[in-house]
């Protein structure tokens, strides 16, 4: 289960970010930003390893993530992109996307 | 994906509508072509997200172009690009000898002056697809004999030797 989910645009700003309400939410937002560095590392590493690993999912950045979760998130992101009322680059405001994300977050009762 | 015919009819009607609604104000060709290209851009963005959901990460720009020539073109036009040429410096030429959107117009030089209208949407489609794959590009198309069509894609970022020419 996730405590924080974020979708980052290719210009490095968040299209969507949501976390379980706690006192330390800012800490999650910083973690998301620093994880971008890890993502970049992985991508440049993949380019050198003879194109073996061509998966979209870059694997566990830290050992707490779930592959199925990424798949579901990516699928709902694709649906958002295909919505004609959504302009790419805007923050994501789809209720369906919110629903999927809620399903993946830690339930706090 | 759905049959070709509805898309072709819709495409023709969109072109007709845009030109008709421009009759009151201006009849500049430029604005209408831009509108069509922008429509294609947005559609291309959404389409490429759907198509690449399950495909592997692309190795490099050439890989992306091959994907456009095969899977993307097949999805939209039910056939592949016939010929891909590149100078390995950011310029790609995609040749389609029987471009679906032109094959109903004529089979030679007739109506050649109307061809640009029918190519604008497709140029936008390719540009939108490339944009969401992270490739900034300029896409133009030329027709010398219908229904063959050449699409020129210029990627300024990988073009390091020549200065930006328009």
XYZ file of C-alpha atoms in Angstrom:
275
model
C 0.000 0.000 0.000
C 1.254 3.445 -0.807
C 1.513 6.452 1.462
C 2.192 8.886 -1.359
C 1.568 8.794 -5.117
C 2.780 11.364 -7.620
C 2.733 11.775 -11.406
C 5.545 13.989 -12.721
C 5.497 15.674 -16.116
C 8.534 15.562 -18.385
C 9.294 19.152 -17.416
C 9.787 17.950 -13.828
C 6.734 19.520 -12.252
C 3.995 17.449 -10.585
C 0.834 16.828 -12.600
C -0.716 15.074 -9.632
C 0.383 14.469 -6.082
C -1.474 12.974 -3.161
C -0.435 11.595 0.189
C -1.958 10.158 3.305
C -2.701 13.100 5.591
C -0.007 13.246 8.229
C 1.957 16.006 9.897
C 4.977 15.381 7.712
C 3.441 15.733 4.241
C 6.163 18.102 3.073
C 8.704 15.344 3.712
C 6.856 13.138 1.183
C 6.915 15.889 -1.412
C 10.678 16.259 -0.993
C 11.123 12.493 -1.244
C 9.246 12.511 -4.539
C 11.580 15.153 -5.918
C 14.735 13.403 -4.817
C 13.489 10.105 -6.199
C 13.558 11.795 -9.605
C 17.330 11.769 -9.331
C 17.277 8.026 -8.747
C 15.026 7.615 -11.779
C 17.478 9.552 -13.926
C 20.350 7.422 -12.679
C 18.505 4.261 -13.564
C 17.635 5.532 -17.020
C 21.221 6.449 -17.875
C 22.405 3.116 -16.478
C 19.932 1.236 -18.644
C 21.228 2.973 -21.755
C 24.671 1.481 -21.154
C 23.636 -2.092 -20.381
C 23.121 -3.005 -24.062
C 19.402 -2.286 -23.945
C 18.680 -5.424 -21.945
C 16.234 -3.892 -19.591
C 13.550 -2.224 -21.614
C 10.796 -2.326 -19.100
C 8.832 0.830 -18.413
C 8.871 -0.001 -14.749
C 12.319 0.827 -13.479
C 12.134 -1.658 -10.684
C 12.211 -1.003 -6.994
C 13.712 2.364 -6.308
C 13.478 1.467 -2.660
C 12.175 -1.910 -1.535
C 8.615 -0.869 -0.820
C 6.951 -0.608 -4.240
C 4.622 -2.884 -6.076
C 4.709 -3.582 -9.822
C 0.945 -4.102 -10.101
C 0.410 -0.682 -8.561
C 2.562 0.982 -11.216
C 0.674 -0.805 -13.991
C -2.698 0.328 -12.658
C -1.433 3.876 -12.264
C 0.010 3.944 -15.773
C -3.234 2.624 -17.231
C -5.314 5.270 -15.526
C -2.791 7.930 -16.560
C -3.245 6.846 -20.187
C -7.000 7.196 -19.781
C -6.549 10.721 -18.453
C -4.354 11.659 -21.423
C -7.021 10.456 -23.847
C -9.689 12.600 -22.221
C -10.372 15.372 -24.752
C -11.119 17.868 -21.981
C -7.722 17.391 -20.424
C -4.857 19.521 -21.714
C -1.467 17.868 -21.411
C 0.593 19.892 -18.952
C -2.319 20.759 -16.675
C -2.661 19.229 -13.240
C -4.724 16.059 -13.307
C -8.255 16.665 -12.040
C -10.031 13.457 -13.000
C -12.327 11.841 -10.428
C -11.696 8.405 -11.866
C -7.951 8.898 -11.412
C -8.577 10.034 -7.817
C -10.598 6.882 -7.226
C -7.843 4.594 -8.462
C -5.243 6.417 -6.374
C -7.434 6.207 -3.229
C -7.672 2.481 -3.776
C -3.894 2.281 -3.647
C -3.205 4.495 -0.670
C -2.882 3.284 2.883
C -6.325 3.287 4.422
C -6.478 5.501 7.494
C -10.029 4.529 8.437
C -9.153 0.011 -33.789
C -12.254 0.988 -35.760
C -12.616 0.729 -39.505
C -10.879 3.172 -41.803
C -13.931 4.555 -43.552
C -15.504 6.464 -40.638
C -12.181 8.138 -39.854
C -11.646 9.153 -43.486
C -15.143 10.572 -43.771
C -14.783 12.423 -40.489
C -11.403 13.779 -41.543
C -12.797 15.081 -44.825
C -15.731 16.705 -43.072
C -13.474 18.364 -40.511
C -11.434 19.917 -43.330
C -14.603 21.025 -45.098
C -16.002 22.524 -41.892
C -12.874 24.446 -41.034
C -12.649 25.968 -44.468
C -16.353 26.777 -44.556
C -16.371 28.508 -41.170
C -13.364 30.569 -42.240
C -15.188 32.006 -45.248
C -16.792 34.779 -43.214
C -13.595 36.159 -41.786
C -10.391 35.318 -43.530
C -9.647 32.811 -46.217
C -5.960 32.646 -45.385
C -4.796 29.146 -45.962
C -2.276 29.413 -43.155
C -4.700 29.659 -40.231
C -6.830 26.750 -41.358
C -3.842 24.520 -41.901
C -2.601 25.471 -38.416
C -5.946 24.570 -36.859
C -5.889 21.181 -38.533
C -2.314 20.581 -37.476
C -3.093 21.465 -33.867
C -6.011 19.053 -33.845
C -3.736 16.328 -35.110
C -1.195 17.255 -32.430
C -3.606 16.689 -29.541
C -4.877 13.426 -31.037
C -1.325 12.217 -31.574
C -0.479 12.877 -27.926
C -3.327 10.748 -26.615
C -2.882 8.037 -29.217
C 0.798 7.496 -28.541
C 0.148 7.161 -24.786
C -2.283 4.363 -25.499
C -0.112 2.601 -28.018
C 3.110 2.631 -26.016
C 1.559 1.572 -22.722
C 2.833 -1.965 -23.050
C 5.791 -1.571 -25.373
C 9.384 -1.653 -24.218
C 11.391 1.528 -23.624
C 12.871 2.966 -26.842
C 16.630 2.703 -27.241
C 17.128 5.854 -29.306
C 15.524 8.227 -31.779
C 15.814 5.818 -34.685
C 13.954 3.222 -32.655
C 11.181 5.755 -32.100
C 10.993 6.498 -35.846
C 10.753 2.813 -36.661
C 7.900 2.507 -34.216
C 6.130 5.410 -35.927
C 6.650 3.795 -39.338
C 5.382 0.391 -38.288
C 3.003 0.218 -35.335
C 1.776 3.808 -35.288
C 1.156 4.018 -39.036
C -0.511 0.587 -39.001
C -2.800 1.639 -36.197
C -3.973 4.782 -37.962
C -3.787 3.824 -41.644
C -3.800 0.015 -41.584
C -0.502 -0.193 -43.434
C 3.168 0.502 -42.771
C 5.381 3.216 -44.175
C 6.964 1.946 -47.381
C 10.358 3.587 -47.017
C 12.265 5.311 -44.204
C 15.377 7.345 -44.967
C 17.576 9.311 -42.598
C 20.811 11.243 -42.614
C 21.460 10.201 -39.000
C 21.593 13.854 -38.074
C 17.992 14.415 -37.108
C 16.281 14.395 -40.512
C 13.937 11.558 -41.433
C 11.886 11.069 -44.584
C 8.922 8.697 -44.430
C 7.567 7.619 -47.781
C 4.061 6.242 -48.171
C 3.322 5.245 -51.761
C -0.399 4.925 -51.268
C -1.370 7.374 -48.543
C -4.852 6.403 -47.399
C -6.175 9.918 -46.982
C -5.188 10.872 -50.542
C -6.007 7.691 -52.434
C -9.647 8.703 -52.815
C -8.767 12.119 -54.209
C -6.918 11.272 -57.377
C -4.304 8.981 -58.874
C -2.036 11.497 -60.521
C -1.567 15.239 -60.596
C -5.217 16.263 -60.422
C -6.213 18.221 -57.283
C -2.551 18.510 -56.285
C -3.123 22.047 -55.010
C -5.623 20.737 -52.436
C -3.303 18.117 -51.049
C -1.814 20.256 -48.207
C -5.207 20.453 -46.483
C -5.364 16.703 -46.327
C -1.874 16.349 -44.959
C -2.033 18.904 -42.134
C -3.842 16.667 -39.648
C -1.433 13.804 -40.224
C 1.587 16.066 -39.771
C 0.148 17.180 -36.439
C -0.524 13.560 -35.530
C 3.121 12.625 -35.968
C 4.359 15.761 -34.196
C 2.055 15.094 -31.222
C 3.145 11.480 -30.985
C 6.823 12.444 -31.023
C 6.234 15.222 -28.515
C 4.861 12.846 -25.901
C 7.755 10.489 -26.516
C 10.077 13.351 -25.614
C 11.171 14.276 -29.135
C 10.686 17.877 -30.258
C 10.240 17.927 -34.003
C 9.048 19.794 -37.060
C 6.907 17.727 -39.404
C 6.045 18.663 -42.971
C 4.692 16.669 -45.874
C 5.034 16.923 -49.627
C 3.157 15.332 -52.484
C 4.433 15.280 -56.039
C 2.183 12.591 -57.459
C -0.957 11.406 -55.687
C -1.406 9.239 -53.706
C 2.286 8.979 -52.775
C 3.269 11.192 -49.873
C 6.620 12.028 -48.265
C 6.693 13.132 -44.646
C 9.758 15.075 -43.505
C 10.605 15.002 -39.822
C 13.305 17.337 -38.529
C 14.567 16.950 -34.952
C 16.601 20.045 -34.150
C 18.139 18.675 -30.929
C 20.005 15.851 -32.618
C 21.037 18.059 -35.510
C 24.311 19.300 -34.107
C 26.274 20.277 -37.148
C 23.929 22.398 -39.193
C 22.262 25.504 -37.848
C 18.489 25.530 -37.652
C 17.148 25.934 -41.173
C 13.523 26.445 -41.950
